[in-house]
Short mmCIF file of C-alpha atoms in Angstrom, two decimals:
data_model
loop_
_atom_site.label_atom_id
_atom_site.label_comp_id
_atom_site.label_asym_id
_atom_site.label_seq_id
_atom_site.Cartn_x
_atom_site.Cartn_y
_atom_site.Cartn_z
CA UNK Q 1 101.40 -6.12 -4.70
CA UNK Q 2 104.90 -7.63 -3.34
CA UNK Q 3 107.12 -5.70 -1.72
CA UNK Q 4 110.64 -6.84 -0.88
CA UNK Q 5 112.94 -5.31 2.18
CA UNK Q 6 116.63 -6.01 1.35
CA UNK Q 7 118.46 -5.57 3.82
CA UNK Q 8 122.11 -5.57 4.67
CA UNK Q 9 122.07 -7.20 8.48
CA UNK Q 10 120.48 -9.72 10.44
CA UNK Q 11 117.66 -8.74 13.26
CA UNK Q 12 119.58 -9.68 16.57
CA UNK Q 13 117.39 -8.59 19.29
CA UNK Q 14 113.83 -10.66 19.92
CA UNK Q 15 112.34 -7.96 20.52
CA UNK Q 16 112.67 -5.83 16.96
CA UNK Q 17 112.43 -9.86 15.41
CA UNK Q 18 108.87 -9.75 17.51
CA UNK Q 19 107.98 -6.66 16.44
CA UNK Q 20 108.51 -6.67 12.63
CA UNK Q 21 106.91 -10.27 12.68
CA UNK Q 22 103.48 -8.33 14.17
CA UNK Q 23 103.61 -5.94 10.64
CA UNK Q 24 104.69 -8.67 8.52
CA UNK Q 25 100.99 -10.24 9.76
CA UNK Q 26 98.88 -7.09 9.84
CA UNK Q 27 100.21 -6.14 5.69
CA UNK Q 28 99.69 -10.74 4.80
CA UNK Q 29 95.73 -8.91 3.89
CA UNK Q 30 97.10 -6.71 1.95
CA UNK Q 31 100.39 -7.47 0.40
CA UNK Q 32 103.34 -10.34 0.48
CA UNK Q 33 106.40 -9.09 2.30
CA UNK Q 34 109.64 -10.87 1.74
CA UNK Q 35 112.71 -10.40 3.47
CA UNK Q 36 115.91 -10.86 2.35
CA UNK Q 37 118.95 -10.59 4.63
CA UNK Q 38 123.01 -10.70 3.63
CA UNK Q 39 125.73 -10.66 5.58
CA UNK Q 40 126.89 -7.09 6.78
CA UNK Q 41 131.06 -6.14 6.63
CA UNK Q 42 133.03 -5.37 9.91
CA UNK Q 43 133.28 -1.31 9.27
CA UNK Q 44 135.26 -0.11 12.86
CA UNK Q 45 135.82 3.67 12.63
CA UNK Q 46 138.76 3.69 11.40
CA UNK Q 47 138.56 2.27 7.85
CA UNK Q 48 140.26 4.65 4.98
CA UNK Q 49 138.15 5.67 2.55
CA UNK Q 50 139.78 2.79 0.09
CA UNK Q 51 138.55 0.50 2.75
CA UNK Q 52 134.70 1.87 3.04
CA UNK Q 53 134.74 1.67 -0.88
CA UNK Q 54 135.53 -2.30 -0.27
CA UNK Q 55 132.96 -2.66 2.40
CA UNK Q 56 129.74 -0.94 0.13
CA UNK Q 57 130.98 -2.73 -2.63
CA UNK Q 58 131.12 -6.03 -1.10
CA UNK Q 59 127.53 -5.48 0.98
CA UNK Q 60 125.66 -3.73 -2.35
CA UNK Q 61 127.08 -7.45 -4.44
CA UNK Q 62 125.29 -9.00 -1.97
CA UNK Q 63 122.39 -6.66 -1.99
CA UNK Q 64 121.93 -6.36 -5.76
CA UNK Q 65 122.25 -11.08 -5.84
CA UNK Q 66 119.00 -10.19 -3.42
CA UNK Q 67 117.04 -8.10 -6.54
CA UNK Q 68 115.01 -10.06 -9.28
CA UNK Q 69 115.02 -8.16 -12.84
CA UNK Q 70 111.18 -7.26 -12.43
CA UNK Q 71 111.74 -5.57 -9.18
CA UNK Q 72 110.76 -1.93 -9.05
CA UNK Q 73 113.95 -0.80 -6.49
CA UNK Q 74 113.96 2.36 -4.24
CA UNK Q 75 116.90 2.85 -1.91
CA UNK Q 76 116.25 4.05 1.90
CA UNK Q 77 118.88 7.09 2.20
CA UNK Q 78 119.50 9.35 4.59
CA UNK Q 79 118.49 13.21 3.28
CA UNK Q 80 116.68 12.53 -0.06
CA UNK Q 81 112.95 12.73 -0.23
CA UNK Q 82 111.25 12.71 2.52
CA UNK Q 83 107.05 11.66 2.27
CA UNK Q 84 104.78 12.38 4.61
CA UNK Q 85 102.87 9.27 5.43
CA UNK Q 86 99.81 10.05 2.66
CA UNK Q 87 102.32 10.53 0.56
CA UNK Q 88 103.66 7.88 0.70
CA UNK Q 89 101.06 5.59 0.19
CA UNK Q 90 99.98 7.54 -3.14
CA UNK Q 91 103.11 7.01 -4.17
CA UNK Q 92 102.60 2.96 -3.64
CA UNK Q 93 99.19 3.43 -4.95
CA UNK Q 94 100.73 5.57 -8.44
CA UNK Q 95 103.26 2.76 -8.29
CA UNK Q 96 100.85 0.21 -8.46
CA UNK Q 97 98.64 2.00 -10.85
CA UNK Q 98 102.23 2.23 -13.47
CA UNK Q 99 101.89 -1.74 -12.69
CA UNK Q 100 104.63 -2.01 -10.64
CA UNK Q 101 103.35 -4.64 -8.24
CA UNK Q 102 106.97 -5.84 -7.05
CA UNK Q 103 109.21 -3.30 -5.12
CA UNK Q 104 111.81 -3.63 -3.46
CA UNK Q 105 113.28 -1.08 -0.88
CA UNK Q 106 117.05 -1.22 -0.26
CA UNK Q 107 118.16 -1.00 3.19
CA UNK Q 108 121.77 -0.75 3.69
CA UNK Q 109 124.94 -1.14 6.03
CA UNK Q 110 125.89 1.33 8.27
CA UNK Q 111 128.05 3.16 5.75
CA UNK Q 112 125.24 3.38 3.27
CA UNK Q 113 124.80 2.67 0.10
CA UNK Q 114 127.32 1.32 -2.93
CA UNK Q 115 127.24 3.23 -6.44
CA UNK Q 116 126.00 0.04 -7.93
CA UNK Q 117 123.14 -0.32 -5.28
CA UNK Q 118 122.33 3.27 -5.79
CA UNK Q 119 122.33 3.13 -9.90
CA UNK Q 120 120.24 -0.16 -9.97
CA UNK Q 121 117.81 1.75 -7.67
CA UNK Q 122 114.79 3.15 -9.85
CA UNK Q 123 114.57 5.26 -6.74
CA UNK Q 124 115.31 7.11 -3.20
CA UNK Q 125 113.61 7.21 0.10
CA UNK Q 126 114.20 8.63 3.13
CA UNK Q 127 112.69 7.52 6.33
CA UNK Q 128 113.59 11.11 8.01
CA UNK Q 129 116.55 13.69 8.30
CA UNK Q 130 117.60 11.26 11.46
CA UNK Q 131 119.81 8.73 11.25
CA UNK Q 132 118.72 5.26 12.19
CA UNK Q 133 119.96 2.24 12.80
CA UNK Q 134 119.18 -0.80 9.90
CA UNK Q 135 116.94 -2.58 12.50
CA UNK Q 136 115.22 0.14 13.35
CA UNK Q 137 114.74 1.80 9.98
CA UNK Q 138 113.50 -2.01 8.72
CA UNK Q 139 110.51 -1.48 11.55
CA UNK Q 140 109.70 1.99 10.78
CA UNK Q 141 109.14 1.03 6.90
CA UNK Q 142 107.41 -1.79 7.70
CA UNK Q 143 105.16 0.30 9.85
CA UNK Q 144 105.10 2.85 7.37
CA UNK Q 145 103.85 0.24 4.72
CA UNK Q 146 101.24 -1.18 7.01
CA UNK Q 147 99.81 2.60 7.67
CA UNK Q 148 99.81 3.52 3.96
CA UNK Q 149 97.71 0.51 3.47
CA UNK Q 150 94.95 1.22 5.97
CA UNK Q 151 95.17 5.22 4.90
CA UNK Q 152 94.71 4.07 0.90
CA UNK Q 153 91.82 1.84 2.45
CA UNK Q 154 90.31 4.56 4.08
CA UNK Q 155 90.30 3.12 7.20
CA UNK Q 156 91.64 4.19 10.82
CA UNK Q 157 95.14 2.83 11.69
CA UNK Q 158 96.11 6.07 10.61
CA UNK Q 159 94.63 8.67 12.96
#
């Protein structure tokens, strides 16, 4: 299975990079992880709705360019489906059994995802009802992939 993370923004802090790299290393025995980062747009608090739409559109176009035709894309969104770790592991198994072995998880910027990026995704996932910065969401998602692989194999990490 190949898991691609398509993210708005780059990791700037070395401690986030180190933590993400650790989970990517751990995951390498189970699957291939590909990270695609796109530039984020400046989005001060004072943007008008039209300016917000422009930011979302620009970031969305960049995200869409990171997706392959074969990618089964899942958008990370706030307040949608928030499964338990066991349910997440089961969903990964179901997708793999359906022949969906090239997954792409799409993480938007501070304003979220554009309507076009959301429309391209076949599914949506929420990590929590809490809001996380994209760099924290990336780390949590990588950890949950690792946890899911351990759960799927009956290994003890998730306990």
